[in-house]
Each structure stands twice: as structure tokens, then as C-alpha cells.
CSV table of C-alpha atoms in Angstrom, one decimal:
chain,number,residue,atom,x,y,z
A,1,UNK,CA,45.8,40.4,50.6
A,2,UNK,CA,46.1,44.1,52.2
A,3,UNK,CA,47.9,45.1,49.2
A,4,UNK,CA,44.9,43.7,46.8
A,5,UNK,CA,42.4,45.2,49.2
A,6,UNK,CA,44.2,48.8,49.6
A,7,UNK,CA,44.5,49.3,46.0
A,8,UNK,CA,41.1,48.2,44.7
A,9,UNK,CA,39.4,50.6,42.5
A,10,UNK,CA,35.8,49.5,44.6
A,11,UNK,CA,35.2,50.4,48.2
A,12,UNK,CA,35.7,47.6,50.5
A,13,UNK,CA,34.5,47.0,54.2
A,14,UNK,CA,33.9,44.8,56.9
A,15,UNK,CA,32.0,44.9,60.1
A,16,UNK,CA,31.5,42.4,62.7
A,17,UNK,CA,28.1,40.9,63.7
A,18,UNK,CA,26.9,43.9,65.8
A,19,UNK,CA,27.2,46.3,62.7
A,20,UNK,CA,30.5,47.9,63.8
A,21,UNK,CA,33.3,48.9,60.7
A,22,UNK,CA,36.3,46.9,61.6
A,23,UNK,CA,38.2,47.4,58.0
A,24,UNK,CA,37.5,50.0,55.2
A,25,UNK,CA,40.3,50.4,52.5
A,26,UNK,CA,41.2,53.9,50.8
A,27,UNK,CA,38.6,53.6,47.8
A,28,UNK,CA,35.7,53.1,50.2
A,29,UNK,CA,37.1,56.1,52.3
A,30,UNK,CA,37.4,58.1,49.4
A,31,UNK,CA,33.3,57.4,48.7
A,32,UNK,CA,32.1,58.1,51.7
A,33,UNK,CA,34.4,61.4,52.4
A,34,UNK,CA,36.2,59.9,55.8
A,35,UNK,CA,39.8,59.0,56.8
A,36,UNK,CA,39.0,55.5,57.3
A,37,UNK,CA,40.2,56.0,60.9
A,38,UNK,CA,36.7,58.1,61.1
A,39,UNK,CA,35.0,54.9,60.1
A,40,UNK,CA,36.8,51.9,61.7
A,41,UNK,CA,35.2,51.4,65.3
A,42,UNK,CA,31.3,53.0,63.8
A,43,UNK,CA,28.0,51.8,63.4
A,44,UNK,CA,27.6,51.1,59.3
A,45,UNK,CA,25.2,52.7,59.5
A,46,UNK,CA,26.3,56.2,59.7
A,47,UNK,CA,26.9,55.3,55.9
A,48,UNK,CA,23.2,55.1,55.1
A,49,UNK,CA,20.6,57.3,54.7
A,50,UNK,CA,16.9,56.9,56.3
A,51,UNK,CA,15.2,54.3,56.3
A,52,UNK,CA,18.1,52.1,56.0
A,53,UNK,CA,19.7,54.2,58.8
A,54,UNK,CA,17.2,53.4,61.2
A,55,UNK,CA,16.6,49.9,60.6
A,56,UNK,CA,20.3,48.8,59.2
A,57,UNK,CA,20.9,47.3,63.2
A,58,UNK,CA,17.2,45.5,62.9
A,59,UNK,CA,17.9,43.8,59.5
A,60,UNK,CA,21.1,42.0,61.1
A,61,UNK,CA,20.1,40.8,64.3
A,62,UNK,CA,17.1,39.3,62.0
A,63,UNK,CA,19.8,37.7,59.8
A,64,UNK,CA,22.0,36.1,62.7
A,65,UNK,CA,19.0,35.1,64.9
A,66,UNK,CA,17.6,33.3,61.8
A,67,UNK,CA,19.9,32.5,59.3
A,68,UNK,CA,17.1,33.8,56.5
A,69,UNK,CA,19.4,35.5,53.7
A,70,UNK,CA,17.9,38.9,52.1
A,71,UNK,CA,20.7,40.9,50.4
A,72,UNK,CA,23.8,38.5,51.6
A,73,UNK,CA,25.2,36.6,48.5
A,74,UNK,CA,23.1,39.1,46.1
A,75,UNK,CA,24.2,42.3,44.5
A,76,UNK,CA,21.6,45.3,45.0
A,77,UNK,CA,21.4,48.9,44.0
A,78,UNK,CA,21.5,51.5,47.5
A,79,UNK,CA,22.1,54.6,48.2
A,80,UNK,CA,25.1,55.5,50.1
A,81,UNK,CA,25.2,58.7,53.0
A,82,UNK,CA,28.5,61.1,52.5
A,83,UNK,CA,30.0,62.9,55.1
A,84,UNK,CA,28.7,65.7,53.8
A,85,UNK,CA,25.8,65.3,53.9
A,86,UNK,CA,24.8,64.0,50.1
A,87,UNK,CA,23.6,60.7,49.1
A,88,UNK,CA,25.2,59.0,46.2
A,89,UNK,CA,24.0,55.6,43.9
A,90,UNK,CA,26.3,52.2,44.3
A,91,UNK,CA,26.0,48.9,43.7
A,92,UNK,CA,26.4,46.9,47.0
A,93,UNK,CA,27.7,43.1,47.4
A,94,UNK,CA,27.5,41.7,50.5
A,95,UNK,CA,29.1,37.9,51.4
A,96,UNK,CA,29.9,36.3,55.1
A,97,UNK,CA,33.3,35.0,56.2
A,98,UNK,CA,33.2,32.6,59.1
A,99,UNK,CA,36.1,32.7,61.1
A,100,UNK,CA,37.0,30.7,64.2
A,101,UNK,CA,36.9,33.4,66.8
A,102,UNK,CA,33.5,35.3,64.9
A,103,UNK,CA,32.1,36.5,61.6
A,104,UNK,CA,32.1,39.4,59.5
A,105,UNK,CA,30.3,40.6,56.4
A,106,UNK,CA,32.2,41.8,54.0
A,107,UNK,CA,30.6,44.8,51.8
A,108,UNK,CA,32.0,45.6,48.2
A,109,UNK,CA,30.6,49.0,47.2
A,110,UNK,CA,31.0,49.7,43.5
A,111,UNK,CA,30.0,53.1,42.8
A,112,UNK,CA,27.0,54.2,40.0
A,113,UNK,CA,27.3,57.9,40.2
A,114,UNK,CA,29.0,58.3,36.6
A,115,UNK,CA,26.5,55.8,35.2
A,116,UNK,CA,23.9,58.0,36.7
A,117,UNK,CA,25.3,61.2,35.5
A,118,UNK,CA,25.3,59.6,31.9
A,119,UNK,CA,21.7,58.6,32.2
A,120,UNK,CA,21.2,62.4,33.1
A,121,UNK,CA,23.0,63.5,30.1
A,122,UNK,CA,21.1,61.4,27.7
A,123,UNK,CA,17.9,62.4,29.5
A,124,UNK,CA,19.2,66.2,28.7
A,125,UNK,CA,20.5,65.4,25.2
A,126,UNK,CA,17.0,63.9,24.4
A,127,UNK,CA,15.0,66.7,25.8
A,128,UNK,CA,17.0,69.0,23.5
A,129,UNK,CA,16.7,67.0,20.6
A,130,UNK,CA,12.8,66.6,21.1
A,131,UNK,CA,12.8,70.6,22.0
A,132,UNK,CA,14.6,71.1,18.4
A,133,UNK,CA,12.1,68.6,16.5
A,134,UNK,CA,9.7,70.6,18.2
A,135,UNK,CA,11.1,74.4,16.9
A,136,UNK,CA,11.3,72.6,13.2
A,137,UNK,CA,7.7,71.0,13.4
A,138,UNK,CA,6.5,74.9,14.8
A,139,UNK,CA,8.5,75.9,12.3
A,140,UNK,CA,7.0,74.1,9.5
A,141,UNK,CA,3.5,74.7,10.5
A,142,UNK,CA,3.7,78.3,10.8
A,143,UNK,CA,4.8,78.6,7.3
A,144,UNK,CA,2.2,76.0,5.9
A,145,UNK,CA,-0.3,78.1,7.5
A,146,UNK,CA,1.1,81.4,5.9
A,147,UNK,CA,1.6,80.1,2.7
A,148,UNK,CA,-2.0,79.5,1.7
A,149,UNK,CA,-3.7,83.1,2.1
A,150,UNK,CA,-0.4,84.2,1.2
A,151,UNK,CA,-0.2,82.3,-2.3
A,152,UNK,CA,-4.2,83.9,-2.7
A,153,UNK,CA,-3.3,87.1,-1.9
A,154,UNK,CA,-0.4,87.0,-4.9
A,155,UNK,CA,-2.6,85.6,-7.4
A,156,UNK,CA,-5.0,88.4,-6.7
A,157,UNK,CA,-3.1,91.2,-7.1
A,158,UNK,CA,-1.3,89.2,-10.1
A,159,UNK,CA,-4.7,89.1,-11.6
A,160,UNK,CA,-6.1,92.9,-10.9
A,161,UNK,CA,-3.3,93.9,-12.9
A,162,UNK,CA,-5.0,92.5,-16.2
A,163,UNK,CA,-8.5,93.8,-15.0
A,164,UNK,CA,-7.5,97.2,-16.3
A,165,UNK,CA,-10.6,98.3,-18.6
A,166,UNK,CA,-13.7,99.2,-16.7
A,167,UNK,CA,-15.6,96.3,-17.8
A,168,UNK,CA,-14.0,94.3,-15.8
A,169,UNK,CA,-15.0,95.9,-12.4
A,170,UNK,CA,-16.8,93.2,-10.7
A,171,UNK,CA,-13.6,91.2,-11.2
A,172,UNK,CA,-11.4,93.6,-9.6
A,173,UNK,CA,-14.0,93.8,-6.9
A,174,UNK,CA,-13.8,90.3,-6.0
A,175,UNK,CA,-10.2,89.5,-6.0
A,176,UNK,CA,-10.0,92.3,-3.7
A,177,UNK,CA,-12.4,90.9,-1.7
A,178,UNK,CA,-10.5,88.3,-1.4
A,179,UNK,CA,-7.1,89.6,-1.3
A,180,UNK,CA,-8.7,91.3,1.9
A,181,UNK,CA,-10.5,88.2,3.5
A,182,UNK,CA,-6.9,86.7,3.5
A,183,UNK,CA,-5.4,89.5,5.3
A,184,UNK,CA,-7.9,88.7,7.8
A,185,UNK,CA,-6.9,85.0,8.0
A,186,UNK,CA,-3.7,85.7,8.0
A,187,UNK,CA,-3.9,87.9,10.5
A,188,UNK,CA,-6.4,85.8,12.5
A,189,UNK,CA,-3.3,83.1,12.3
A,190,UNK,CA,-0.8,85.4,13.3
A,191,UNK,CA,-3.0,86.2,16.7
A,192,UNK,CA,-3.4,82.1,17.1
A,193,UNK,CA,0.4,81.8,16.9
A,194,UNK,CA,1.2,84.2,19.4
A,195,UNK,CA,-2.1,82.9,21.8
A,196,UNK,CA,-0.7,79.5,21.3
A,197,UNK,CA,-0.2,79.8,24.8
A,198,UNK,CA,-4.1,79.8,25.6
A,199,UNK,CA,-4.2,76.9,23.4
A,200,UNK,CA,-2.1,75.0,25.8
A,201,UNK,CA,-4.0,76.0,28.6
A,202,UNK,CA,-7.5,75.1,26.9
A,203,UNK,CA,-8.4,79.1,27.2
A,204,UNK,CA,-9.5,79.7,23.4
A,205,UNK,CA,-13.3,79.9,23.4
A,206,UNK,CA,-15.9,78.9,21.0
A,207,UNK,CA,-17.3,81.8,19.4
A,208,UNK,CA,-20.3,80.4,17.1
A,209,UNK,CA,-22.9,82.3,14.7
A,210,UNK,CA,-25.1,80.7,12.2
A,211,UNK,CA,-24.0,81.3,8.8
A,212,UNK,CA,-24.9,79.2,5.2
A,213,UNK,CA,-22.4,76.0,5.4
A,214,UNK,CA,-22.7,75.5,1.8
A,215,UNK,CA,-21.7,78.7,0.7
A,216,UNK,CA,-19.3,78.7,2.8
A,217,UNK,CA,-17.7,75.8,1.9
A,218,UNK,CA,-18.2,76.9,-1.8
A,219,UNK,CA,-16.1,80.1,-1.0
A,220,UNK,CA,-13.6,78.2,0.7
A,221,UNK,CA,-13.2,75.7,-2.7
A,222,UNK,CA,-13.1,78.7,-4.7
A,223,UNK,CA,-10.5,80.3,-2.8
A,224,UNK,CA,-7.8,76.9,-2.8
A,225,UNK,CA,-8.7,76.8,-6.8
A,226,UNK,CA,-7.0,79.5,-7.2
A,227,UNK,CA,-3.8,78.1,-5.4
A,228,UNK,CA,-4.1,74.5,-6.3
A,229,UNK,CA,-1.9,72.8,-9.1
A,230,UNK,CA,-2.1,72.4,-12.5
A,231,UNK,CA,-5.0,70.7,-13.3
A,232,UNK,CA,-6.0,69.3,-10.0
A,233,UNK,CA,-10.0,69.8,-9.4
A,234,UNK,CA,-11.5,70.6,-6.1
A,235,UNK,CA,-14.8,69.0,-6.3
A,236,UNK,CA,-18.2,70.1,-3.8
A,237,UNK,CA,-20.9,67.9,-2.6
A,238,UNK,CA,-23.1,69.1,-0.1
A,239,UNK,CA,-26.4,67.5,1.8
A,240,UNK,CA,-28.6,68.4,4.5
A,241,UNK,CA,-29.7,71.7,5.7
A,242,UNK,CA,-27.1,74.9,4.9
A,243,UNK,CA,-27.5,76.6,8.0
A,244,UNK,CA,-25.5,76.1,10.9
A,245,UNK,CA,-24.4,77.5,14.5
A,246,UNK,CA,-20.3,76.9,14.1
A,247,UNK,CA,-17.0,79.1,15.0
A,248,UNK,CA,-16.3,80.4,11.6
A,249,UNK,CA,-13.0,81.1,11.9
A,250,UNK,CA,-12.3,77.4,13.3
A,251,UNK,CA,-14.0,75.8,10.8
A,252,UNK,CA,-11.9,78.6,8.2
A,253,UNK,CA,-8.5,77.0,10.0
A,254,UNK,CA,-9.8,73.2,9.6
A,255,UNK,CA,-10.9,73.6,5.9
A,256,UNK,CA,-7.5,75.0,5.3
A,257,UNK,CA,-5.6,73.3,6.8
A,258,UNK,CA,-7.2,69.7,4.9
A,259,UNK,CA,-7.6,71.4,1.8
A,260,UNK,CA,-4.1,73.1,1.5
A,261,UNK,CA,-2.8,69.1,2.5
A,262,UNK,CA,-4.6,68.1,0.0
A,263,UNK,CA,-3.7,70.1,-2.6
A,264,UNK,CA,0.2,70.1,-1.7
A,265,UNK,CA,0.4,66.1,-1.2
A,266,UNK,CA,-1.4,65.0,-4.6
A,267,UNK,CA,0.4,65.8,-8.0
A,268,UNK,CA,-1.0,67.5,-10.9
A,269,UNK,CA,-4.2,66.8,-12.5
A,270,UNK,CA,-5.5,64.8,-9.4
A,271,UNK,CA,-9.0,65.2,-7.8
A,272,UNK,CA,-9.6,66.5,-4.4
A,273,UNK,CA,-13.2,65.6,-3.3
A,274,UNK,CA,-15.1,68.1,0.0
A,275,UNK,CA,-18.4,66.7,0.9
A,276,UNK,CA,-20.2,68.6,3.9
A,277,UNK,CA,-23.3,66.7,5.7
A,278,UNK,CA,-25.6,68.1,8.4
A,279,UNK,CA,-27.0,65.6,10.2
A,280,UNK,CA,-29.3,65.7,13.3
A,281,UNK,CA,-26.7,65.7,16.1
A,282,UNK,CA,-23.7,66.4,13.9
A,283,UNK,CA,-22.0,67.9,11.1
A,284,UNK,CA,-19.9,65.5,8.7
A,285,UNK,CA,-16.8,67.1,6.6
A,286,UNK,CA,-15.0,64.5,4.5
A,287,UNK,CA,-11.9,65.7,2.6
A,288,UNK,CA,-10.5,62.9,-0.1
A,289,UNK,CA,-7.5,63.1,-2.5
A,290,UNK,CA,-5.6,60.9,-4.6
A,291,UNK,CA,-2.1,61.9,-3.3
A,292,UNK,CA,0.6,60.3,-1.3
A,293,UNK,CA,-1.7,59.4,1.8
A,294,UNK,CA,-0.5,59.2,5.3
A,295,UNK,CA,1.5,55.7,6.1
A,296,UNK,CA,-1.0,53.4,8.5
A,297,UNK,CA,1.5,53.0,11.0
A,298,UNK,CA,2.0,57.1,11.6
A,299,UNK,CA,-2.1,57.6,11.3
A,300,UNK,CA,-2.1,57.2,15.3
A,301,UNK,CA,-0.3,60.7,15.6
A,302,UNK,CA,-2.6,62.7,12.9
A,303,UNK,CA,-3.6,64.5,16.0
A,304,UNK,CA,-0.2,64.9,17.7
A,305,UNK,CA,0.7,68.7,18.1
A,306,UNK,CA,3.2,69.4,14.8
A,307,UNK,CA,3.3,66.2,14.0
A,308,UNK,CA,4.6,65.5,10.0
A,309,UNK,CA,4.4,62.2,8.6
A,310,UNK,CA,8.0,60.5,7.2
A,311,UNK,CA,6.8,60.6,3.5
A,312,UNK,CA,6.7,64.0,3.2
A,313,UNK,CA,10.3,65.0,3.1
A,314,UNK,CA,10.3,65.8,-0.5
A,315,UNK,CA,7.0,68.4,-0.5
């Protein structure tokens, strides 16, 4: 039986009615960081941390003067007190031998630390893993966002080339109008991306002005004609009053964003449909197109910070 007891790969230890270690074999000494000559003769306590510590001497005199079992006879999770000071996880099974001249408990101590380190590793690995999704989502946005104005800006200055006779001036003009409200954008993006920061911390502000929503939202369907596919229509409605009190250049980012999806997730010679409404109390934008869609069971993250639905791999 010592030889079963001394080579166990769990701690094992006994202690008499009063709490005193009369047996602990090498495993259990290894555990704790004690000769077991440091432990025979102790309190068990001095195994425990607080509360258990403290109390370890109350929750046996309660058991013998009553007979009421709490942990004896069932396995529990504890933490365990090293000599040095740290604490470490283990899973503790407690059973009572009744001998003729008295009883002991009999404590086998199975140790969780490795389990717990795993569980720490997984934690990590997953962290990581979500961190890298993360990157590639950022990733993916940034470029989605570039890629509009920067598709306008090329099929600008693709078509000022064939302007060439003076006739066509007033075309000229307006593609470089436009090639120059896109450097704007762009570069209104680029200073988003780099205050996503104040994003995070809720510190971008509102900045409204009243400007003509139908025109507006004329320009903006103008503008992603000239980048949409081949024959895909980008159709207007608009109802209600045309002036308005909004943050332009949020309402620019929204309008691109939609319309740019739009356009990229239906195929050729599909409709894209932008109705504005100003109501009383609110302003109504519906955006509608006859692409790919977003699956109903991903629709609950539409809002989620880079979030990219599964059936969009191949765009």
C-alpha cells in the first residue's frame, strides 16, 4: 500500500479529526513545494489560501459534531497555497476512513494547472485569431473605401483626354470637378482612418449645414454611374422637401458606402434603385438592388464594425 501511495502521480494526504497532516506522499509534496517532513505534524490548512484558511478548522468540527456531509465523498475544484507563496488550481477528493483507534480523511489532490494553462493558450490563440480577422476586415474596408473615388478619379482623367477640342470645355470642366471633389473624399477618408481612434471613443462630432438633398443625391448617382458595371442603372426617386440640416460629408460616406455595395454585389445589367424621403421628424434613404443580398442569418451583424458577410468571397 506505501509503495502504491508513494509513487502515485496525484498528491495524497491524510489528517486526523483536528485537521493535523499525519501522511503526505512525494507527489503531494512536490505540489505544495515542502519536504513532506515540513507538512506531517501541520494544520492543513497552511495548504489553503483565505477564506478557506481561516475557516478550514470551522468546516470540520461542523462535520464531526454533526455528521452533515459538504465536500466528503464529492470531487470539487480549490485552490491550493504553495510554499511560496502562489496559489495553484486542483481538483480535490475527499473520503473518511474509520479506524478503530480514530478517523482520518483522506485527501487526493489532482492537479489542474496544465489544463488551466491550455485554457490560457486557447484564450490567447483566439484573441489572435480574432485580432487577425480584425487586420483583414480593416484591411478590406479601407480598400473598398479607396476604390470608389479612386475608380472616379481614373475615369475622369481617362475621359479629359478625349475632350481635346475647345468645344468640349464644359466637359473638361466637370470631370475635373469631379476628379477634384474625389480627392477631397478621399482625402476626407484618409483623415477618418487615421481618427478611427475618436471613432472608438465617440469624439467625432456632427458638423451639419443645410444643403439641397435632391441634388445632392443626384450628384452622388451621377458620380457611381460613372463607376458602375456594364449596363447596371442607378435609378433616383426623390419626395418631400429638398432642403435639409445634415453632416454632408457623413451622409457622402453612407451613400457610398450602400451605393458602391450595390453596385459591386449585383451583376451586369441589374438595377439599383435610391429613393430619399423627408418626412416631418425624419429623413428616409432606401437603397435596393437586385444582387446577391445579405444571407438572413448574418443580417444581425450589418452593423458590426468590419463585419463581411460569407457570400462574398468571390467579389
Amino acid at each position: 500500500l506505501n509503495a502504491i501511495i508513494n509513487t502515485a502521480v496525484d498528491g495524497i494526504i491524510t489528517i486526523d479529526e483536528k485537521g493535523i497532516i499525519e501522511s503526505a506522499n512525494p507527489a503531494a509534496a512536490r505540489l505544495f513545494g515542502f519536504d513532506a517532513s515540513e507538512m506531517i505534524g501541520k494544520n492543513v490548512r497552511m495548504l489553503m489560501p483565505d477564506p478557506h484558511h481561516t475557516q478550514h478548522n470551522q468546516y470540520l468540527h461542523n462535520y464531526v459534531s454533526t455528521g452533515i456531509k459538504k465536500i466528503i465523498g464529492i470531487g470539487r475544484e480549490v485552490e491550493g497555497l504553495r510554499k511560496d507563496g502562489t496559489t495553484f488550481p486542483f481538483k480535490l477528493s475527499i473520503s473518511e476512513v474509520l479506524l478503530k483507534s480514530h478517523r482520518i480523511f483522506t485527501g487526493i489532490v489532482h492537479d489542474l494547472s496544465d489544463r488551466d494553462r491550455a485554457k490560457e493558450v486557447e484564450l490567447a490563440l483566439s484573441k489572435e485569431k480574432e485580432l487577425n480577422e480584425l487586420k483583414s476586415r480593416f484591411i478590406s474596408m479601407a480598400s473598398h473605401e479607396f476604390r470608389t473615388p479612386l475608380s472616379t478619379i481614373a475615369s475622369s482623367a481617362a475621359l479629359i483626354n478625349r475632350y481635346t477640342s475647345e468645344e468640349h470645355l464644359e466637359k473638361r470642366q466637370k470631370h475635373t470637378a469631379r476628379i477634384q471633389s474625389n480627392v477631397k473624399h478621399l482625402t476626407a477618408i484618409l483623415n477618418d482612418f487615421l481618427s478611427l481612434s475618436k471613432l472608438e471613443e465617440g469624439l467625432t462630432k456632427n458638423q451639419p449645414l443645410f444643403f439641397d438633398l435632391q441634388e445632392f443625391g443626384a450628384e452622388m448617382i451621377e458620380e457611381m454611374q460613372s463607376v458602375a458595371r456594364n449596363g447596371q442603372q442607378i435609378h433616383y426617386e426623390h419626395r418631400g422637401d429638398e432642403k435639409v440640416f445634415l453632416d454632408k460629408k457623413l451622409m457622402t460616406h453612407i451613400l457610398h458606402n450602400l451605393l458602391s455595395n450595390a453596385i459591386k454585389y449585383s451583376n451586369e445589367n441589374q438595377n439599383i434603385y435610391l429613393k430619399s424621403e423627408v418626412k416631418e421628424t425624419e429623413i428616409l434613404l432606401k437603397i435596393r438592388d437586385e444582387g446577391i443580398g445579405i444571407p438572413i442569418s448574418e443580417q444581425k451583424q450589418i452593423f458590426s464594425q468590419f463585419f463581411r458577410a460569407n457570400n462574398v468571397s468571390n467579389r
